[in-house]
mmCIF file of C-alpha atoms and ligand atoms in Angstrom:
data_model
loop_
_atom_site.group_PDB
_atom_site.id
_atom_site.type_symbol
_atom_site.label_atom_id
_atom_site.label_comp_id
_atom_site.label_asym_id
_atom_site.label_seq_id
_atom_site.Cartn_x
_atom_site.Cartn_y
_atom_site.Cartn_z
ATOM 1 C CA MET F 779 -4.825 -11.564 17.627
ATOM 2 C CA ARG F 780 -1.484 -10.696 19.168
ATOM 3 C CA GLY F 781 0.462 -13.343 21.012
ATOM 4 C CA ASN F 782 0.574 -11.169 24.101
ATOM 5 C CA SER F 783 -1.754 -8.209 24.352
ATOM 6 C CA GLY F 784 -0.950 -5.361 26.711
ATOM 7 C CA PRO F 785 2.308 -3.501 27.259
ATOM 8 C CA ILE F 786 5.649 -5.193 26.726
ATOM 9 C CA ARG F 787 7.552 -5.679 29.988
ATOM 10 C CA ASN F 788 11.282 -5.564 29.375
ATOM 11 C CA GLY F 789 12.330 -6.732 32.798
ATOM 12 C CA THR F 790 10.983 -10.244 32.229
ATOM 13 C CA ALA F 791 13.486 -13.069 31.980
ATOM 14 C CA LYS F 792 12.117 -13.998 28.537
ATOM 15 C CA ASN F 793 12.743 -10.547 27.079
ATOM 16 C CA ILE F 794 16.144 -10.144 28.728
ATOM 17 C CA LEU F 795 17.149 -13.487 27.221
ATOM 18 C CA LYS F 796 15.809 -12.537 23.778
ATOM 19 C CA ILE F 797 17.814 -9.311 23.676
ATOM 20 C CA ALA F 798 20.946 -11.073 24.913
ATOM 21 C CA THR F 799 20.778 -13.980 22.484
ATOM 22 C CA GLU F 800 19.009 -12.633 19.370
ATOM 23 C CA PHE F 801 20.192 -9.004 19.009
ATOM 24 C CA ASN F 802 23.738 -7.885 18.226
ATOM 25 C CA ALA F 803 25.282 -4.408 18.201
ATOM 26 C CA CYS F 804 23.106 -1.887 16.333
ATOM 27 C CA GLU F 805 24.188 -1.627 12.679
ATOM 28 C CA ILE F 806 23.581 2.138 12.729
ATOM 29 C CA CYS F 807 25.163 3.344 15.988
ATOM 30 C CA GLY F 808 27.100 0.338 17.327
ATOM 31 C CA ALA F 809 25.352 0.369 20.714
ATOM 32 C CA ASN F 810 23.972 -2.722 22.404
ATOM 33 C CA ASP F 811 21.031 -0.923 23.901
ATOM 34 C CA TRP F 812 17.901 -2.758 22.696
ATOM 35 C CA HIS F 813 14.528 -3.090 24.389
ATOM 36 C CA VAL F 814 11.557 -5.045 23.113
ATOM 37 C CA ILE F 815 8.689 -2.943 21.725
ATOM 38 C CA TYR F 816 6.645 -5.674 20.023
ATOM 39 C CA ASP F 817 6.378 -9.419 20.378
ATOM 40 C CA GLY F 818 3.750 -11.244 18.344
ATOM 41 C CA PRO F 819 2.642 -12.182 14.837
ATOM 42 C CA ILE F 820 3.911 -10.243 11.805
ATOM 43 C CA ARG F 821 3.010 -10.289 8.114
ATOM 44 C CA ASP F 822 4.888 -12.701 5.890
ATOM 45 C CA GLY F 823 4.131 -11.540 2.358
ATOM 46 C CA SER F 824 0.600 -10.528 1.464
ATOM 47 C CA TYR F 825 -2.194 -10.012 4.034
ATOM 48 C CA GLY F 826 -3.336 -13.203 5.754
ATOM 49 C CA SER F 827 0.057 -14.857 5.843
ATOM 50 C CA LEU F 828 1.560 -14.531 9.322
ATOM 51 C CA ARG F 829 4.782 -15.460 11.068
ATOM 52 C CA THR F 830 4.227 -15.901 14.805
ATOM 53 C CA GLY F 831 6.473 -15.024 17.718
ATOM 54 C CA ALA F 832 8.422 -12.210 16.087
ATOM 55 C CA THR F 833 10.268 -9.632 18.176
ATOM 56 C CA VAL F 834 10.837 -5.995 17.260
ATOM 57 C CA ALA F 835 13.262 -4.052 19.468
ATOM 58 C CA ARG F 836 14.226 -0.372 19.710
ATOM 59 C CA CYS F 837 17.776 0.921 19.955
ATOM 60 C CA GLY F 838 17.916 3.243 22.959
ATOM 61 C CA THR F 839 20.849 5.140 21.443
ATOM 62 C CA CYS F 840 19.901 5.954 17.815
ATOM 63 C CA GLY F 841 16.161 5.231 18.081
ATOM 64 C CA VAL F 842 15.781 2.759 15.208
ATOM 65 C CA ASP F 843 13.427 -0.240 15.513
ATOM 66 C CA ARG F 844 14.623 -3.594 14.234
ATOM 67 C CA LEU F 845 13.010 -6.953 13.513
ATOM 68 C CA VAL F 846 14.926 -9.854 15.032
ATOM 69 C CA GLU F 847 17.354 -11.102 12.374
ATOM 70 C CA LYS F 848 16.124 -14.719 12.351
ATOM 71 C CA HIS F 849 12.884 -13.612 10.629
ATOM 72 C CA CYS F 850 14.622 -11.440 7.987
ATOM 73 C CA PRO F 851 15.453 -12.719 4.487
ATOM 74 C CA ASP F 852 19.012 -12.469 3.089
ATOM 75 C CA GLU F 853 19.861 -10.019 0.316
ATOM 76 C CA GLU F 854 19.832 -12.892 -2.192
ATOM 77 C CA PHE F 855 16.080 -13.078 -1.600
ATOM 78 C CA TYR F 856 15.743 -9.835 -3.602
ATOM 79 C CA GLU F 857 17.993 -10.853 -6.480
ATOM 80 C CA GLY F 858 15.542 -13.124 -8.288
ATOM 81 C CA ASP F 859 11.746 -13.278 -8.198
ATOM 82 C CA ALA F 860 11.278 -14.649 -4.620
ATOM 83 C CA TYR F 861 10.335 -11.258 -3.109
ATOM 84 C CA ARG F 862 7.636 -10.517 -5.693
ATOM 85 C CA ARG F 863 6.318 -14.082 -5.384
ATOM 86 C CA ARG F 864 6.077 -13.706 -1.596
ATOM 87 C CA LEU F 865 3.907 -10.616 -2.171
ATOM 88 C CA ARG F 866 1.865 -12.593 -4.737
ATOM 89 C CA GLN F 867 2.732 -10.023 -7.399
ATOM 90 C CA ARG F 868 2.947 -10.840 -11.097
ATOM 91 C CA LEU F 869 6.486 -11.012 -12.353
ATOM 92 C CA THR F 870 6.550 -8.826 -15.448
ATOM 93 C CA THR F 871 7.594 -5.199 -15.739
ATOM 94 C CA SER F 872 4.232 -4.317 -17.295
ATOM 95 C CA ALA F 873 2.398 -5.792 -14.268
ATOM 96 C CA TYR F 874 4.484 -3.605 -11.964
ATOM 97 C CA PHE F 875 3.671 -0.295 -13.675
ATOM 98 C CA PRO F 876 0.050 0.538 -12.674
ATOM 99 C CA THR F 877 0.677 0.744 -8.904
ATOM 100 C CA ALA F 878 4.208 2.111 -9.221
ATOM 101 C CA ASP F 879 3.208 4.835 -11.677
ATOM 102 C CA LYS F 880 0.471 6.030 -9.335
ATOM 103 C CA SER F 881 2.873 6.291 -6.408
ATOM 104 C CA GLN F 882 5.181 8.727 -8.285
ATOM 105 C CA GLU F 883 2.584 11.452 -7.688
ATOM 106 C CA PHE F 884 3.745 11.690 -4.072
ATOM 107 C CA VAL F 885 7.406 11.884 -5.091
ATOM 108 C CA PHE F 886 6.768 14.868 -7.337
ATOM 109 C CA GLN F 887 4.756 16.560 -4.583
ATOM 110 C CA VAL F 888 7.975 16.611 -2.577
ATOM 111 C CA LEU F 889 10.558 17.017 -5.370
ATOM 112 C CA GLY F 890 8.648 19.575 -7.393
ATOM 113 C CA TYR F 891 8.929 19.849 -11.158
ATOM 114 C CA GLY F 892 11.445 21.542 -13.386
ATOM 115 C CA THR F 893 14.635 20.776 -11.522
ATOM 116 C CA LEU F 894 16.090 17.790 -13.356
ATOM 117 C CA ARG F 895 16.985 18.952 -16.871
ATOM 118 C CA ASN F 896 20.266 17.317 -17.941
ATOM 119 C CA LYS F 897 20.918 16.098 -14.389
ATOM 120 C CA VAL F 898 22.399 12.687 -13.587
ATOM 121 C CA VAL F 899 19.702 10.727 -11.740
ATOM 122 C CA ALA F 900 19.979 7.423 -9.874
ATOM 123 C CA ASP F 901 17.004 5.370 -8.677
ATOM 124 C CA VAL F 902 18.213 2.961 -5.992
ATOM 125 C CA GLY F 903 15.911 -0.064 -5.715
ATOM 126 C CA CYS F 904 14.078 1.093 -8.822
ATOM 127 C CA ALA F 905 12.204 -2.193 -9.516
ATOM 128 C CA GLY F 906 10.746 -1.748 -13.024
ATOM 129 C CA GLY F 907 11.934 1.879 -13.304
ATOM 130 C CA SER F 908 8.694 3.841 -12.990
ATOM 131 C CA PHE F 909 10.351 6.961 -11.522
ATOM 132 C CA LEU F 910 13.049 6.982 -14.201
ATOM 133 C CA ASP F 911 10.397 6.751 -16.906
ATOM 134 C CA HIS F 912 8.759 9.834 -15.401
ATOM 135 C CA VAL F 913 11.938 11.933 -15.707
ATOM 136 C CA ALA F 914 13.237 10.443 -18.977
ATOM 137 C CA GLY F 915 13.359 13.065 -21.699
ATOM 138 C CA VAL F 916 14.335 15.742 -19.163
ATOM 139 C CA ALA F 917 17.132 14.205 -17.087
ATOM 140 C CA GLY F 918 20.560 13.407 -18.515
ATOM 141 C CA GLN F 919 22.139 10.057 -17.664
ATOM 142 C CA MET F 920 19.996 7.733 -15.587
ATOM 143 C CA LEU F 921 21.101 4.880 -13.341
ATOM 144 C CA ALA F 922 18.738 2.017 -12.582
ATOM 145 C CA ILE F 923 20.015 0.255 -9.462
ATOM 146 C CA GLU F 924 17.961 -2.858 -8.726
ATOM 147 C CA PRO F 925 18.951 -6.222 -7.245
ATOM 148 C CA SER F 926 16.167 -8.191 -8.916
ATOM 149 C CA SER F 927 17.305 -9.435 -12.314
ATOM 150 C CA ILE F 928 13.718 -9.872 -13.509
ATOM 151 C CA TYR F 929 13.643 -6.147 -14.451
ATOM 152 C CA HIS F 930 17.150 -5.737 -15.893
ATOM 153 C CA GLU F 931 16.520 -6.472 -19.542
ATOM 154 C CA SER F 932 13.576 -4.110 -19.760
ATOM 155 C CA LEU F 933 15.526 -1.361 -17.936
ATOM 156 C CA ARG F 934 18.443 -1.727 -20.371
ATOM 157 C CA GLN F 935 16.099 -1.592 -23.340
ATOM 158 C CA ARG F 936 14.863 1.763 -22.076
ATOM 159 C CA GLY F 937 18.425 3.123 -22.067
ATOM 160 C CA TYR F 938 19.212 3.120 -18.355
ATOM 161 C CA SER F 939 22.610 2.186 -16.912
ATOM 162 C CA VAL F 940 21.682 -0.912 -14.905
ATOM 163 C CA TYR F 941 23.423 -2.108 -11.733
ATOM 164 C CA SER F 942 22.400 -4.643 -9.108
ATOM 165 C CA TYR F 943 23.880 -2.634 -6.207
ATOM 166 C CA THR F 944 25.021 0.936 -5.570
ATOM 167 C CA SER F 945 28.580 -0.249 -4.910
ATOM 168 C CA GLU F 946 28.774 -1.522 -8.521
ATOM 169 C CA ALA F 947 27.912 1.917 -9.936
ATOM 170 C CA GLY F 948 30.775 3.615 -8.074
ATOM 171 C CA ALA F 949 33.509 2.897 -10.630
ATOM 172 C CA GLU F 950 31.734 4.978 -13.265
ATOM 173 C CA PHE F 951 29.535 7.372 -11.298
ATOM 174 C CA ALA F 952 31.258 8.153 -7.957
ATOM 175 C CA GLY F 953 30.693 11.847 -7.205
ATOM 176 C CA ALA F 954 28.670 12.332 -10.397
ATOM 177 C CA VAL F 955 24.999 11.908 -9.436
ATOM 178 C CA ASP F 956 22.907 15.069 -8.952
ATOM 179 C CA LEU F 957 19.788 13.362 -7.595
ATOM 180 C CA ALA F 958 19.385 9.912 -6.086
ATOM 181 C CA ILE F 959 16.086 8.521 -4.941
ATOM 182 C CA ALA F 960 15.398 5.408 -2.852
ATOM 183 C CA GLN F 961 11.693 4.713 -2.464
ATOM 184 C CA GLN F 962 10.675 2.120 0.126
ATOM 185 C CA VAL F 963 14.099 0.452 0.129
ATOM 186 C CA ILE F 964 16.002 1.320 3.329
ATOM 187 C CA GLU F 965 13.598 -0.744 5.473
ATOM 188 C CA HIS F 966 14.708 -3.897 3.580
ATOM 189 C CA VAL F 967 18.492 -3.604 3.593
ATOM 190 C CA ARG F 968 20.979 -5.361 5.833
ATOM 191 C CA ASN F 969 22.682 -2.147 6.999
ATOM 192 C CA PRO F 970 20.907 1.233 6.593
ATOM 193 C CA LEU F 971 24.020 3.254 7.517
ATOM 194 C CA GLN F 972 26.123 1.537 4.866
ATOM 195 C CA PHE F 973 23.249 1.818 2.377
ATOM 196 C CA LEU F 974 23.172 5.623 2.813
ATOM 197 C CA GLN F 975 26.970 5.940 2.823
ATOM 198 C CA GLU F 976 27.181 4.110 -0.508
ATOM 199 C CA ILE F 977 24.584 6.427 -2.047
ATOM 200 C CA ARG F 978 26.446 9.450 -0.653
ATOM 201 C CA GLY F 979 29.528 8.166 -2.476
ATOM 202 C CA LEU F 980 27.687 8.484 -5.801
ATOM 203 C CA LEU F 981 26.489 12.044 -5.189
ATOM 204 C CA SER F 982 28.119 15.186 -6.567
ATOM 205 C CA PRO F 983 29.105 17.898 -4.013
ATOM 206 C CA GLY F 984 25.686 19.557 -4.355
ATOM 207 C CA GLY F 985 23.869 16.252 -4.843
ATOM 208 C CA LYS F 986 20.570 15.404 -3.191
ATOM 209 C CA LEU F 987 18.926 12.208 -2.007
ATOM 210 C CA LEU F 988 15.202 11.654 -1.541
ATOM 211 C CA ILE F 989 14.405 8.719 0.672
ATOM 212 C CA THR F 990 10.998 7.286 1.538
ATOM 213 C CA THR F 991 10.064 4.593 4.048
ATOM 214 C CA PRO F 992 6.960 3.607 6.052
ATOM 215 C CA ASN F 993 6.338 5.781 9.129
ATOM 216 C CA ARG F 994 6.216 3.708 12.303
ATOM 217 C CA ARG F 995 4.145 6.521 13.842
ATOM 218 C CA ASP F 996 1.323 5.826 11.344
ATOM 219 C CA ILE F 997 -1.777 6.754 13.343
ATOM 220 C CA LEU F 998 -3.326 3.299 12.794
ATOM 221 C CA MET F 999 -0.607 1.817 15.025
ATOM 222 C CA ASP F 1000 -2.342 3.468 17.991
ATOM 223 C CA LEU F 1001 -5.930 3.408 16.740
ATOM 224 C CA LEU F 1002 -5.784 -0.374 16.160
ATOM 225 C CA PRO F 1003 -3.115 -1.647 18.561
ATOM 226 C CA ASP F 1004 -4.161 -5.300 18.203
ATOM 227 C CA ASP F 1005 -4.877 -5.463 14.465
ATOM 228 C CA PHE F 1006 -2.577 -3.021 12.676
ATOM 229 C CA PRO F 1007 0.897 -3.873 14.074
ATOM 230 C CA PRO F 1008 0.716 -7.519 12.810
ATOM 231 C CA PHE F 1009 0.089 -6.003 9.353
ATOM 232 C CA PHE F 1010 2.618 -3.150 9.626
ATOM 233 C CA TYR F 1011 5.517 -5.293 10.874
ATOM 234 C CA ARG F 1012 6.588 -7.785 8.225
ATOM 235 C CA THR F 1013 9.349 -10.262 7.562
ATOM 236 C CA VAL F 1014 10.695 -8.288 4.579
ATOM 237 C CA HIS F 1015 11.149 -5.096 6.625
ATOM 238 C CA ARG F 1016 14.151 -5.310 8.909
ATOM 239 C CA TRP F 1017 14.028 -1.614 9.961
ATOM 240 C CA TYR F 1018 11.237 0.706 11.186
ATOM 241 C CA PHE F 1019 11.828 4.464 11.356
ATOM 242 C CA ASP F 1020 10.162 7.661 12.473
ATOM 243 C CA THR F 1021 11.456 11.002 11.191
ATOM 244 C CA ALA F 1022 13.808 11.440 14.171
ATOM 245 C CA SER F 1023 15.525 8.051 13.886
ATOM 246 C CA LEU F 1024 15.846 8.323 10.094
ATOM 247 C CA SER F 1025 17.388 11.803 10.494
ATOM 248 C CA GLU F 1026 19.837 10.362 13.016
ATOM 249 C CA CYS F 1027 20.850 7.583 10.616
ATOM 250 C CA ALA F 1028 21.251 10.050 7.714
ATOM 251 C CA GLU F 1029 23.423 12.393 9.771
ATOM 252 C CA ARG F 1030 25.636 9.501 10.850
ATOM 253 C CA ALA F 1031 26.023 8.645 7.139
ATOM 254 C CA GLY F 1032 27.348 12.138 6.359
ATOM 255 C CA PHE F 1033 24.163 13.838 5.171
ATOM 256 C CA GLN F 1034 22.424 16.971 6.276
ATOM 257 C CA VAL F 1035 18.648 16.807 6.495
ATOM 258 C CA ASP F 1036 17.042 19.427 4.251
ATOM 259 C CA GLY F 1037 13.460 18.290 4.730
ATOM 260 C CA ALA F 1038 11.684 15.655 6.828
ATOM 261 C CA ARG F 1039 7.958 15.184 6.595
ATOM 262 C CA THR F 1040 5.348 12.493 6.434
ATOM 263 C CA VAL F 1041 3.008 12.055 3.460
ATOM 264 C CA HIS F 1042 -0.292 10.217 3.620
ATOM 265 C CA ARG F 1043 -0.972 8.146 0.537
ATOM 266 C CA TYR F 1044 -4.474 6.941 1.414
ATOM 267 C CA GLY F 1045 -7.866 8.557 1.678
ATOM 268 C CA MET F 1046 -9.974 8.794 4.826
ATOM 269 C CA SER F 1047 -12.018 5.748 3.736
ATOM 270 C CA ASN F 1048 -8.958 3.562 4.180
ATOM 271 C CA ALA F 1049 -8.702 4.401 7.902
ATOM 272 C CA LEU F 1050 -12.458 4.183 8.475
ATOM 273 C CA LEU F 1051 -12.594 0.758 6.834
ATOM 274 C CA TRP F 1052 -9.633 -0.430 8.898
ATOM 275 C CA MET F 1053 -11.524 0.709 12.027
ATOM 276 C CA ARG F 1054 -14.724 -1.029 10.933
ATOM 277 C CA GLU F 1055 -13.358 -4.249 9.417
ATOM 278 C CA ARG F 1056 -10.046 -4.534 11.314
ATOM 279 C CA ARG F 1057 -8.284 -5.593 8.130
ATOM 280 C CA PRO F 1058 -7.051 -3.929 4.922
ATOM 281 C CA CYS F 1059 -9.887 -3.420 2.428
ATOM 282 C CA GLY F 1060 -7.986 -2.021 -0.555
ATOM 283 C CA ASP F 1061 -8.473 1.287 -2.296
ATOM 284 C CA VAL F 1062 -12.226 1.660 -1.699
ATOM 285 C CA ARG F 1063 -14.139 4.931 -1.232
ATOM 286 C CA LEU F 1064 -16.942 4.901 1.339
ATOM 287 C CA GLU F 1065 -20.170 6.654 0.434
ATOM 288 C CA ASP F 1066 -20.112 10.364 1.336
ATOM 289 C CA ILE F 1067 -16.406 10.297 2.192
ATOM 290 C CA GLU F 1068 -15.564 12.736 -0.567
ATOM 291 C CA PRO F 1069 -12.156 13.979 -1.776
ATOM 292 C CA GLN F 1070 -12.481 17.023 0.496
ATOM 293 C CA ALA F 1071 -12.570 14.648 3.503
ATOM 294 C CA ASP F 1072 -9.434 12.952 2.153
ATOM 295 C CA ARG F 1073 -7.661 16.307 1.871
ATOM 296 C CA MET F 1074 -8.614 17.244 5.432
ATOM 297 C CA TRP F 1075 -7.517 13.838 6.789
ATOM 298 C CA ARG F 1076 -4.219 13.870 4.898
ATOM 299 C CA GLY F 1077 -3.463 17.440 5.911
ATOM 300 C CA TYR F 1078 -4.195 16.682 9.535
ATOM 301 C CA LEU F 1079 -2.004 13.544 9.673
ATOM 302 C CA GLU F 1080 0.847 15.230 7.817
ATOM 303 C CA GLY F 1081 0.650 18.178 10.218
ATOM 304 C CA ILE F 1082 1.206 15.922 13.230
ATOM 305 C CA ASP F 1083 3.776 13.624 11.501
ATOM 306 C CA ARG F 1084 1.450 10.621 11.692
ATOM 307 C CA ALA F 1085 0.915 10.016 7.965
ATOM 308 C CA ASP F 1086 1.846 6.600 6.594
ATOM 309 C CA CYS F 1087 5.111 7.382 4.826
ATOM 310 C CA ILE F 1088 8.266 9.407 5.585
ATOM 311 C CA PHE F 1089 9.730 11.536 2.778
ATOM 312 C CA MET F 1090 13.166 12.895 3.645
ATOM 313 C CA THR F 1091 15.383 15.076 1.456
ATOM 314 C CA LEU F 1092 19.083 14.986 2.193
ATOM 315 C CA SER F 1093 22.193 16.657 0.844
ATOM 316 C CA VAL F 1094 25.859 15.788 1.222
ATOM 317 C CA ARG F 1095 27.189 17.491 4.352
ATOM 318 C CA LYS F 1096 30.070 19.817 3.527
HETATM 319 ZN ZN1 ZN A 157 21.331 2.247 17.245
#
């Protein structure tokens, strides 16, 4: 399926030319130290839609992986409904809730309960505001930061202070936010360092940030080297992290890392079906793969940092 199977050879004229002409200084560390780690088809929206000939390169200095800029959408892409259309998602807030509500379970596993009474909470890239709904009634003021205008009216109706970008919230909330959360957002943005610095500007001296992003060390990347990377890499994700490179970026943005772990959000059936069918099969349970197998599988992957998603808790460095 890949355009070129086998290991990437960085000494080739083609790859030297690609790095020289298509990659600029790293947005996180400023180095010009890229090498190609993937060259082939990537997902463009939902499964089955591919963009061919895409290059992903790794920064040898800070460790981040980056999709070549020519395949990445601009920020304006996220301001209307184009992003959700590309994913073939329905465009109402009510259509967004079922999946989003389910995913909050993993956030509370990491955050714990009982810590947010009267606190100022910001959800950066909140989409329809599922997380905020889950802490409403306990938290104090709540900021809904979301570029897509399709959610704004509904968010306002629910009493949240709505902003398109973090920088717009600064005039009122700089230094005032006790907890910020950014779920599955940093991989989309133009500049992850600036993204984290702007959130840090909102936080109070003891403020915390929880950030989640796909784990590029997801075990399926190695178990299915031909079939999973063209699904994992996608046009809407500019950046690909592991826990080490995300920690590096956070520290450069003025945070200290309080906790870095991976969380697996799928059962064992998901991996077995990927192995059998070599494609995503949805949230299906195979016969005799019981919840106890899921717990064992999740625990194992999380123990070796190869679960599908990174959850990192950060605090402002003093
Ligand atoms: Zn770098």
